[in-house]
JSON list of C-alpha atoms in Angstrom, two decimals:
[
{"chain": "F", "resi": 149, "resn": "MET", "atom": "CA", "xyz": [-61.35, -53.67, -77.57]},
{"chain": "F", "resi": 150, "resn": "GLY", "atom": "CA", "xyz": [-58.00, -55.40, -77.91]},
{"chain": "F", "resi": 151, "resn": "SER", "atom": "CA", "xyz": [-59.07, -58.53, -76.02]},
{"chain": "F", "resi": 152, "resn": "LYS", "atom": "CA", "xyz": [-58.11, -61.90, -77.38]},
{"chain": "F", "resi": 153, "resn": "ARG", "atom": "CA", "xyz": [-60.89, -64.37, -77.91]},
{"chain": "F", "resi": 154, "resn": "LYS", "atom": "CA", "xyz": [-60.05, -67.85, -76.67]},
{"chain": "F", "resi": 155, "resn": "SER", "atom": "CA", "xyz": [-60.85, -70.75, -78.89]},
{"chain": "F", "resi": 156, "resn": "ARG", "atom": "CA", "xyz": [-63.78, -72.83, -77.68]},
{"chain": "F", "resi": 157, "resn": "SER", "atom": "CA", "xyz": [-62.64, -75.95, -79.47]},
{"chain": "F", "resi": 158, "resn": "PRO", "atom": "CA", "xyz": [-60.77, -78.34, -77.19]},
{"chain": "F", "resi": 159, "resn": "ARG", "atom": "CA", "xyz": [-57.15, -79.09, -77.93]},
{"chain": "F", "resi": 160, "resn": "PHE", "atom": "CA", "xyz": [-56.76, -82.31, -79.77]},
{"chain": "F", "resi": 161, "resn": "ARG", "atom": "CA", "xyz": [-55.16, -84.96, -77.65]},
{"chain": "F", "resi": 162, "resn": "ARG", "atom": "CA", "xyz": [-53.12, -87.60, -79.33]},
{"chain": "F", "resi": 163, "resn": "ARG", "atom": "CA", "xyz": [-53.86, -90.80, -77.52]},
{"chain": "F", "resi": 164, "resn": "PHE", "atom": "CA", "xyz": [-55.23, -94.29, -77.74]},
{"chain": "F", "resi": 165, "resn": "ASP", "atom": "CA", "xyz": [-58.90, -94.12, -76.81]},
{"chain": "F", "resi": 166, "resn": "THR", "atom": "CA", "xyz": [-60.81, -97.21, -75.68]},
{"chain": "F", "resi": 167, "resn": "GLY", "atom": "CA", "xyz": [-63.94, -95.65, -74.24]},
{"chain": "F", "resi": 168, "resn": "ASN", "atom": "CA", "xyz": [-67.27, -97.37, -73.69]},
{"chain": "F", "resi": 169, "resn": "ARG", "atom": "CA", "xyz": [-68.53, -96.27, -77.07]},
{"chain": "F", "resi": 170, "resn": "GLY", "atom": "CA", "xyz": [-68.14, -99.73, -78.55]},
{"chain": "F", "resi": 171, "resn": "GLY", "atom": "CA", "xyz": [-65.26, -98.73, -80.76]},
{"chain": "F", "resi": 172, "resn": "VAL", "atom": "CA", "xyz": [-61.62, -97.90, -80.64]},
{"chain": "F", "resi": 173, "resn": "GLY", "atom": "CA", "xyz": [-60.31, -94.60, -81.92]},
{"chain": "F", "resi": 174, "resn": "ILE", "atom": "CA", "xyz": [-56.63, -94.20, -82.60]},
{"chain": "F", "resi": 175, "resn": "LYS", "atom": "CA", "xyz": [-55.35, -90.71, -83.10]},
{"chain": "F", "resi": 176, "resn": "LYS", "atom": "CA", "xyz": [-51.77, -90.66, -84.34]},
{"chain": "F", "resi": 177, "resn": "PRO", "atom": "CA", "xyz": [-49.29, -87.92, -83.78]},
{"chain": "F", "resi": 178, "resn": "PRO", "atom": "CA", "xyz": [-47.80, -86.53, -86.97]},
{"chain": "F", "resi": 179, "resn": "ILE", "atom": "CA", "xyz": [-44.91, -88.45, -88.55]},
{"chain": "F", "resi": 180, "resn": "GLY", "atom": "CA", "xyz": [-41.57, -87.26, -87.24]},
{"chain": "F", "resi": 181, "resn": "SER", "atom": "CA", "xyz": [-42.96, -86.12, -83.91]},
{"chain": "F", "resi": 182, "resn": "ARG", "atom": "CA", "xyz": [-41.01, -86.52, -80.68]},
{"chain": "F", "resi": 183, "resn": "TYR", "atom": "CA", "xyz": [-43.49, -89.20, -79.51]},
{"chain": "F", "resi": 184, "resn": "ILE", "atom": "CA", "xyz": [-42.83, -91.45, -82.51]},
{"chain": "F", "resi": 185, "resn": "THR", "atom": "CA", "xyz": [-39.09, -90.89, -82.32]},
{"chain": "F", "resi": 186, "resn": "ASN", "atom": "CA", "xyz": [-39.09, -91.92, -78.65]},
{"chain": "F", "resi": 187, "resn": "ARG", "atom": "CA", "xyz": [-41.17, -95.05, -79.33]},
{"chain": "F", "resi": 188, "resn": "ILE", "atom": "CA", "xyz": [-38.92, -96.12, -82.23]},
{"chain": "F", "resi": 189, "resn": "THR", "atom": "CA", "xyz": [-35.81, -95.60, -80.11]},
{"chain": "F", "resi": 190, "resn": "GLU", "atom": "CA", "xyz": [-37.37, -97.64, -77.32]},
{"chain": "F", "resi": 191, "resn": "ILE", "atom": "CA", "xyz": [-38.35, -100.48, -79.66]},
{"chain": "F", "resi": 192, "resn": "LYS", "atom": "CA", "xyz": [-34.95, -100.59, -81.35]},
{"chain": "F", "resi": 193, "resn": "GLY", "atom": "CA", "xyz": [-33.33, -100.75, -77.91]},
{"chain": "F", "resi": 194, "resn": "VAL", "atom": "CA", "xyz": [-35.02, -104.05, -77.10]},
{"chain": "F", "resi": 195, "resn": "LYS", "atom": "CA", "xyz": [-32.46, -106.83, -77.53]},
{"chain": "F", "resi": 196, "resn": "ASP", "atom": "CA", "xyz": [-34.47, -109.95, -76.70]},
{"chain": "F", "resi": 197, "resn": "ILE", "atom": "CA", "xyz": [-37.19, -109.84, -79.34]},
{"chain": "F", "resi": 198, "resn": "MET", "atom": "CA", "xyz": [-38.84, -113.17, -79.97]},
{"chain": "F", "resi": 199, "resn": "PHE", "atom": "CA", "xyz": [-41.11, -113.88, -82.91]},
{"chain": "F", "resi": 200, "resn": "HIS", "atom": "CA", "xyz": [-43.63, -116.69, -82.98]},
{"chain": "F", "resi": 201, "resn": "HIS", "atom": "CA", "xyz": [-45.95, -117.79, -85.74]},
{"chain": "F", "resi": 202, "resn": "VAL", "atom": "CA", "xyz": [-49.66, -117.26, -85.08]},
{"chain": "F", "resi": 203, "resn": "LYS", "atom": "CA", "xyz": [-51.99, -119.30, -87.25]},
{"chain": "F", "resi": 204, "resn": "THR", "atom": "CA", "xyz": [-54.55, -117.24, -89.12]},
{"chain": "F", "resi": 205, "resn": "ALA", "atom": "CA", "xyz": [-57.38, -118.85, -87.13]},
{"chain": "F", "resi": 206, "resn": "ASP", "atom": "CA", "xyz": [-55.78, -117.52, -83.90]},
{"chain": "F", "resi": 207, "resn": "ASN", "atom": "CA", "xyz": [-54.80, -114.07, -85.20]},
{"chain": "F", "resi": 208, "resn": "PRO", "atom": "CA", "xyz": [-57.18, -111.25, -84.18]},
{"chain": "F", "resi": 209, "resn": "ALA", "atom": "CA", "xyz": [-55.74, -108.93, -86.83]},
{"chain": "F", "resi": 210, "resn": "ASP", "atom": "CA", "xyz": [-56.89, -111.35, -89.52]},
{"chain": "F", "resi": 211, "resn": "LEU", "atom": "CA", "xyz": [-60.50, -110.80, -88.46]},
{"chain": "F", "resi": 212, "resn": "ALA", "atom": "CA", "xyz": [-60.35, -107.12, -89.35]},
{"chain": "F", "resi": 213, "resn": "SER", "atom": "CA", "xyz": [-58.39, -107.69, -92.56]},
{"chain": "F", "resi": 214, "resn": "ARG", "atom": "CA", "xyz": [-61.05, -110.14, -93.75]},
{"chain": "F", "resi": 215, "resn": "GLY", "atom": "CA", "xyz": [-63.77, -107.55, -93.39]},
{"chain": "F", "resi": 216, "resn": "VAL", "atom": "CA", "xyz": [-65.58, -108.90, -90.34]},
{"chain": "F", "resi": 217, "resn": "LEU", "atom": "CA", "xyz": [-68.38, -106.52, -89.42]},
{"chain": "F", "resi": 218, "resn": "PRO", "atom": "CA", "xyz": [-68.04, -104.38, -86.27]},
{"chain": "F", "resi": 219, "resn": "LYS", "atom": "CA", "xyz": [-71.14, -105.95, -84.72]},
{"chain": "F", "resi": 220, "resn": "VAL", "atom": "CA", "xyz": [-69.46, -109.37, -85.03]},
{"chain": "F", "resi": 221, "resn": "LEU", "atom": "CA", "xyz": [-66.17, -108.02, -83.64]},
{"chain": "F", "resi": 222, "resn": "LYS", "atom": "CA", "xyz": [-68.04, -106.61, -80.66]},
{"chain": "F", "resi": 223, "resn": "ASP", "atom": "CA", "xyz": [-68.84, -110.13, -79.46]},
{"chain": "F", "resi": 224, "resn": "SER", "atom": "CA", "xyz": [-65.62, -111.80, -80.62]},
{"chain": "F", "resi": 225, "resn": "SER", "atom": "CA", "xyz": [-63.54, -113.27, -77.81]},
{"chain": "F", "resi": 226, "resn": "LEU", "atom": "CA", "xyz": [-60.59, -113.60, -80.19]},
{"chain": "F", "resi": 227, "resn": "TRP", "atom": "CA", "xyz": [-60.76, -109.88, -81.02]},
{"chain": "F", "resi": 228, "resn": "TRP", "atom": "CA", "xyz": [-60.91, -108.67, -77.42]},
{"chain": "F", "resi": 229, "resn": "ASN", "atom": "CA", "xyz": [-58.78, -111.30, -75.64]},
{"chain": "F", "resi": 230, "resn": "GLY", "atom": "CA", "xyz": [-56.52, -112.78, -78.30]},
{"chain": "F", "resi": 231, "resn": "PRO", "atom": "CA", "xyz": [-56.02, -116.51, -78.85]},
{"chain": "F", "resi": 232, "resn": "SER", "atom": "CA", "xyz": [-57.00, -118.81, -75.97]},
{"chain": "F", "resi": 233, "resn": "TRP", "atom": "CA", "xyz": [-53.46, -120.20, -75.59]},
{"chain": "F", "resi": 234, "resn": "LEU", "atom": "CA", "xyz": [-52.11, -116.71, -74.82]},
{"chain": "F", "resi": 235, "resn": "ILE", "atom": "CA", "xyz": [-53.03, -117.08, -71.13]},
{"chain": "F", "resi": 236, "resn": "TYR", "atom": "CA", "xyz": [-50.69, -120.06, -70.72]},
{"chain": "F", "resi": 237, "resn": "PRO", "atom": "CA", "xyz": [-46.94, -119.83, -70.06]},
{"chain": "F", "resi": 238, "resn": "LEU", "atom": "CA", "xyz": [-44.66, -119.41, -73.07]},
{"chain": "F", "resi": 239, "resn": "GLU", "atom": "CA", "xyz": [-43.39, -122.99, -72.71]},
{"chain": "F", "resi": 240, "resn": "ASN", "atom": "CA", "xyz": [-46.88, -124.31, -73.55]},
{"chain": "F", "resi": 241, "resn": "TRP", "atom": "CA", "xyz": [-47.23, -122.39, -76.81]},
{"chain": "F", "resi": 242, "resn": "SER", "atom": "CA", "xyz": [-46.79, -124.29, -80.05]},
{"chain": "F", "resi": 243, "resn": "ARG", "atom": "CA", "xyz": [-43.28, -124.07, -81.51]},
{"chain": "F", "resi": 244, "resn": "GLU", "atom": "CA", "xyz": [-43.47, -123.70, -85.26]},
{"chain": "F", "resi": 245, "resn": "GLU", "atom": "CA", "xyz": [-40.12, -122.75, -86.75]},
{"chain": "F", "resi": 246, "resn": "PHE", "atom": "CA", "xyz": [-39.89, -120.14, -89.47]},
{"chain": "F", "resi": 247, "resn": "GLY", "atom": "CA", "xyz": [-38.18, -121.10, -92.69]},
{"chain": "F", "resi": 248, "resn": "GLU", "atom": "CA", "xyz": [-35.08, -119.12, -93.61]},
{"chain": "F", "resi": 249, "resn": "GLU", "atom": "CA", "xyz": [-36.91, -117.23, -96.36]},
{"chain": "F", "resi": 250, "resn": "VAL", "atom": "CA", "xyz": [-39.66, -116.15, -93.94]},
{"chain": "F", "resi": 251, "resn": "GLN", "atom": "CA", "xyz": [-37.04, -115.01, -91.42]},
{"chain": "F", "resi": 252, "resn": "GLU", "atom": "CA", "xyz": [-35.37, -112.88, -94.06]},
{"chain": "F", "resi": 253, "resn": "ARG", "atom": "CA", "xyz": [-38.70, -111.33, -95.13]},
{"chain": "F", "resi": 254, "resn": "ILE", "atom": "CA", "xyz": [-39.51, -110.41, -91.53]},
{"chain": "F", "resi": 255, "resn": "CYS", "atom": "CA", "xyz": [-36.08, -108.82, -91.07]},
{"chain": "F", "resi": 256, "resn": "ILE", "atom": "CA", "xyz": [-36.43, -106.78, -94.25]},
{"chain": "F", "resi": 257, "resn": "ALA", "atom": "CA", "xyz": [-39.99, -105.72, -93.40]},
{"chain": "F", "resi": 258, "resn": "LEU", "atom": "CA", "xyz": [-38.79, -104.54, -89.99]},
{"chain": "F", "resi": 259, "resn": "GLY", "atom": "CA", "xyz": [-35.89, -102.67, -91.56]},
{"chain": "F", "resi": 260, "resn": "LEU", "atom": "CA", "xyz": [-33.25, -104.95, -90.06]},
{"chain": "F", "resi": 261, "resn": "THR", "atom": "CA", "xyz": [-30.17, -105.37, -92.20]},
{"chain": "F", "resi": 262, "resn": "THR", "atom": "CA", "xyz": [-28.51, -107.92, -89.94]},
{"chain": "F", "resi": 263, "resn": "CYS", "atom": "CA", "xyz": [-30.60, -110.65, -88.46]},
{"chain": "F", "resi": 264, "resn": "THR", "atom": "CA", "xyz": [-29.70, -113.62, -86.29]},
{"chain": "F", "resi": 265, "resn": "LYS", "atom": "CA", "xyz": [-32.14, -116.44, -85.56]},
{"chain": "F", "resi": 266, "resn": "LEU", "atom": "CA", "xyz": [-35.45, -114.76, -84.82]},
{"chain": "F", "resi": 267, "resn": "THR", "atom": "CA", "xyz": [-35.86, -116.65, -81.57]},
{"chain": "F", "resi": 268, "resn": "SER", "atom": "CA", "xyz": [-32.66, -115.07, -80.25]},
{"chain": "F", "resi": 269, "resn": "ALA", "atom": "CA", "xyz": [-31.57, -111.45, -79.97]},
{"chain": "F", "resi": 270, "resn": "ILE", "atom": "CA", "xyz": [-31.86, -109.26, -83.04]},
{"chain": "F", "resi": 271, "resn": "ARG", "atom": "CA", "xyz": [-29.28, -106.59, -83.67]},
{"chain": "F", "resi": 272, "resn": "THR", "atom": "CA", "xyz": [-30.47, -103.80, -85.89]},
{"chain": "F", "resi": 273, "resn": "THR", "atom": "CA", "xyz": [-28.22, -101.93, -88.26]},
{"chain": "F", "resi": 274, "resn": "THR", "atom": "CA", "xyz": [-29.79, -99.41, -90.57]},
{"chain": "F", "resi": 275, "resn": "VAL", "atom": "CA", "xyz": [-28.39, -97.37, -93.42]},
{"chain": "F", "resi": 276, "resn": "ASP", "atom": "CA", "xyz": [-28.18, -93.64, -92.80]},
{"chain": "F", "resi": 277, "resn": "VAL", "atom": "CA", "xyz": [-29.48, -92.27, -96.09]},
{"chain": "F", "resi": 278, "resn": "LYS", "atom": "CA", "xyz": [-28.32, -88.75, -95.17]},
{"chain": "F", "resi": 279, "resn": "ARG", "atom": "CA", "xyz": [-24.73, -89.88, -95.75]},
{"chain": "F", "resi": 280, "resn": "PHE", "atom": "CA", "xyz": [-25.36, -90.27, -99.48]},
{"chain": "F", "resi": 281, "resn": "SER", "atom": "CA", "xyz": [-25.47, -87.32, -101.85]},
{"chain": "F", "resi": 282, "resn": "SER", "atom": "CA", "xyz": [-27.86, -89.04, -104.26]},
{"chain": "F", "resi": 283, "resn": "LEU", "atom": "CA", "xyz": [-30.26, -91.94, -104.46]},
{"chain": "F", "resi": 284, "resn": "GLN", "atom": "CA", "xyz": [-28.11, -93.47, -107.20]},
{"chain": "F", "resi": 285, "resn": "LYS", "atom": "CA", "xyz": [-25.06, -93.59, -104.89]},
{"chain": "F", "resi": 286, "resn": "LEU", "atom": "CA", "xyz": [-27.14, -95.16, -102.13]},
{"chain": "F", "resi": 287, "resn": "ILE", "atom": "CA", "xyz": [-28.48, -97.82, -104.48]},
{"chain": "F", "resi": 288, "resn": "ARG", "atom": "CA", "xyz": [-24.98, -98.58, -105.85]},
{"chain": "F", "resi": 289, "resn": "THR", "atom": "CA", "xyz": [-23.71, -99.03, -102.30]},
{"chain": "F", "resi": 290, "resn": "ILE", "atom": "CA", "xyz": [-26.63, -101.35, -101.49]},
{"chain": "F", "resi": 291, "resn": "LEU", "atom": "CA", "xyz": [-25.85, -103.28, -104.69]},
{"chain": "F", "resi": 292, "resn": "PHE", "atom": "CA", "xyz": [-22.29, -103.95, -103.58]},
{"chain": "F", "resi": 293, "resn": "VAL", "atom": "CA", "xyz": [-23.43, -104.93, -100.08]},
{"chain": "F", "resi": 294, "resn": "MET", "atom": "CA", "xyz": [-26.03, -107.32, -101.53]},
{"chain": "F", "resi": 295, "resn": "ARG", "atom": "CA", "xyz": [-23.41, -108.80, -103.89]},
{"chain": "F", "resi": 296, "resn": "PHE", "atom": "CA", "xyz": [-21.09, -109.36, -100.94]},
{"chain": "F", "resi": 297, "resn": "MET", "atom": "CA", "xyz": [-23.92, -110.98, -98.95]},
{"chain": "F", "resi": 298, "resn": "ALA", "atom": "CA", "xyz": [-24.81, -113.19, -101.92]},
{"chain": "F", "resi": 299, "resn": "LYS", "atom": "CA", "xyz": [-21.21, -114.41, -102.10]},
{"chain": "F", "resi": 300, "resn": "VAL", "atom": "CA", "xyz": [-20.75, -115.10, -98.40]},
{"chain": "F", "resi": 301, "resn": "SER", "atom": "CA", "xyz": [-24.19, -116.63, -97.84]},
{"chain": "F", "resi": 302, "resn": "ARG", "atom": "CA", "xyz": [-23.37, -119.43, -100.33]},
{"chain": "F", "resi": 303, "resn": "GLY", "atom": "CA", "xyz": [-27.00, -119.97, -101.30]},
{"chain": "F", "resi": 304, "resn": "LYS", "atom": "CA", "xyz": [-28.38, -119.95, -97.73]},
{"chain": "F", "resi": 305, "resn": "VAL", "atom": "CA", "xyz": [-30.48, -116.82, -98.35]},
{"chain": "F", "resi": 306, "resn": "LYS", "atom": "CA", "xyz": [-32.93, -117.67, -101.11]},
{"chain": "F", "resi": 307, "resn": "SER", "atom": "CA", "xyz": [-33.68, -114.12, -102.25]},
{"chain": "F", "resi": 308, "resn": "LEU", "atom": "CA", "xyz": [-29.96, -113.53, -102.88]},
{"chain": "F", "resi": 309, "resn": "GLU", "atom": "CA", "xyz": [-29.50, -116.67, -104.99]},
{"chain": "F", "resi": 310, "resn": "LYS", "atom": "CA", "xyz": [-30.57, -114.82, -108.15]},
{"chain": "F", "resi": 311, "resn": "PHE", "atom": "CA", "xyz": [-28.37, -111.82, -107.38]},
{"chain": "F", "resi": 312, "resn": "SER", "atom": "CA", "xyz": [-25.37, -111.52, -109.74]},
{"chain": "F", "resi": 313, "resn": "LYS", "atom": "CA", "xyz": [-22.14, -112.41, -108.00]},
{"chain": "F", "resi": 314, "resn": "GLU", "atom": "CA", "xyz": [-19.77, -110.80, -110.51]},
{"chain": "F", "resi": 315, "resn": "GLY", "atom": "CA", "xyz": [-19.68, -108.63, -113.61]},
{"chain": "F", "resi": 316, "resn": "ARG", "atom": "CA", "xyz": [-22.17, -105.85, -114.26]},
{"chain": "F", "resi": 317, "resn": "PHE", "atom": "CA", "xyz": [-25.27, -105.48, -112.14]},
{"chain": "F", "resi": 318, "resn": "THR", "atom": "CA", "xyz": [-28.48, -106.52, -113.88]},
{"chain": "F", "resi": 319, "resn": "SER", "atom": "CA", "xyz": [-31.77, -104.62, -113.94]},
{"chain": "F", "resi": 320, "resn": "SER", "atom": "CA", "xyz": [-33.11, -107.27, -111.56]},
{"chain": "F", "resi": 321, "resn": "ASP", "atom": "CA", "xyz": [-30.27, -106.45, -109.13]},
{"chain": "F", "resi": 322, "resn": "TYR", "atom": "CA", "xyz": [-31.21, -102.76, -109.29]},
{"chain": "F", "resi": 323, "resn": "GLU", "atom": "CA", "xyz": [-34.87, -103.55, -108.64]},
{"chain": "F", "resi": 324, "resn": "GLN", "atom": "CA", "xyz": [-34.00, -105.66, -105.58]},
{"chain": "F", "resi": 325, "resn": "ALA", "atom": "CA", "xyz": [-31.77, -102.89, -104.21]},
{"chain": "F", "resi": 326, "resn": "LYS", "atom": "CA", "xyz": [-34.45, -100.23, -104.76]},
{"chain": "F", "resi": 327, "resn": "LYS", "atom": "CA", "xyz": [-37.07, -102.36, -103.01]},
{"chain": "F", "resi": 328, "resn": "LEU", "atom": "CA", "xyz": [-34.72, -102.89, -100.07]},
{"chain": "F", "resi": 329, "resn": "VAL", "atom": "CA", "xyz": [-34.06, -99.14, -99.74]},
{"chain": "F", "resi": 330, "resn": "VAL", "atom": "CA", "xyz": [-37.80, -98.40, -99.80]},
{"chain": "F", "resi": 331, "resn": "ARG", "atom": "CA", "xyz": [-38.54, -101.09, -97.19]},
{"chain": "F", "resi": 332, "resn": "MET", "atom": "CA", "xyz": [-35.78, -99.86, -94.91]},
{"chain": "F", "resi": 333, "resn": "GLU", "atom": "CA", "xyz": [-36.96, -96.27, -95.14]},
{"chain": "F", "resi": 334, "resn": "ASP", "atom": "CA", "xyz": [-40.60, -97.29, -94.59]},
{"chain": "F", "resi": 335, "resn": "ALA", "atom": "CA", "xyz": [-39.57, -99.23, -91.50]},
{"chain": "F", "resi": 336, "resn": "ASN", "atom": "CA", "xyz": [-37.62, -96.21, -90.22]},
{"chain": "F", "resi": 337, "resn": "GLN", "atom": "CA", "xyz": [-40.61, -93.87, -90.68]},
{"chain": "F", "resi": 338, "resn": "ILE", "atom": "CA", "xyz": [-43.16, -95.97, -88.80]}
]
């Protein structure tokens, strides 16, 4: 009478599934799970990250973002194997340098607040938002940091050229700081 009935539904496994069903199913663990935390820690621990430009014609991700049909992807060598030059040693890959503005955008998108040349080691420093009692205080701190960076960069970082270097902060300064905070937090949550 007091017996427990076991659930017949299988436990959901969180994994990357590439079965022979002709498709790929990705089941993500919930945000904030131990798995994601471990992966982020592992990625941030890598010191010798190297970025290279991949032309859109050689980028498999661009196929999906352009709406290529699954039946076309099924037979696409680019989709399944990547660009043809990927099988060759790194020395044989094309060497297209990023412009300074592109480097900065990549750093911000990845949540990096300090960024050396992208072809060398990248040191990550993030802002701990828990140390601030309000969003306004966080944004004001970011404003002063951005002002300092604008002064010391002497026009080398294009996105900071428009940032006010003295006096009151402008509404444009506030918008830039807010966007930076959002990007950094998004990068920390992935």
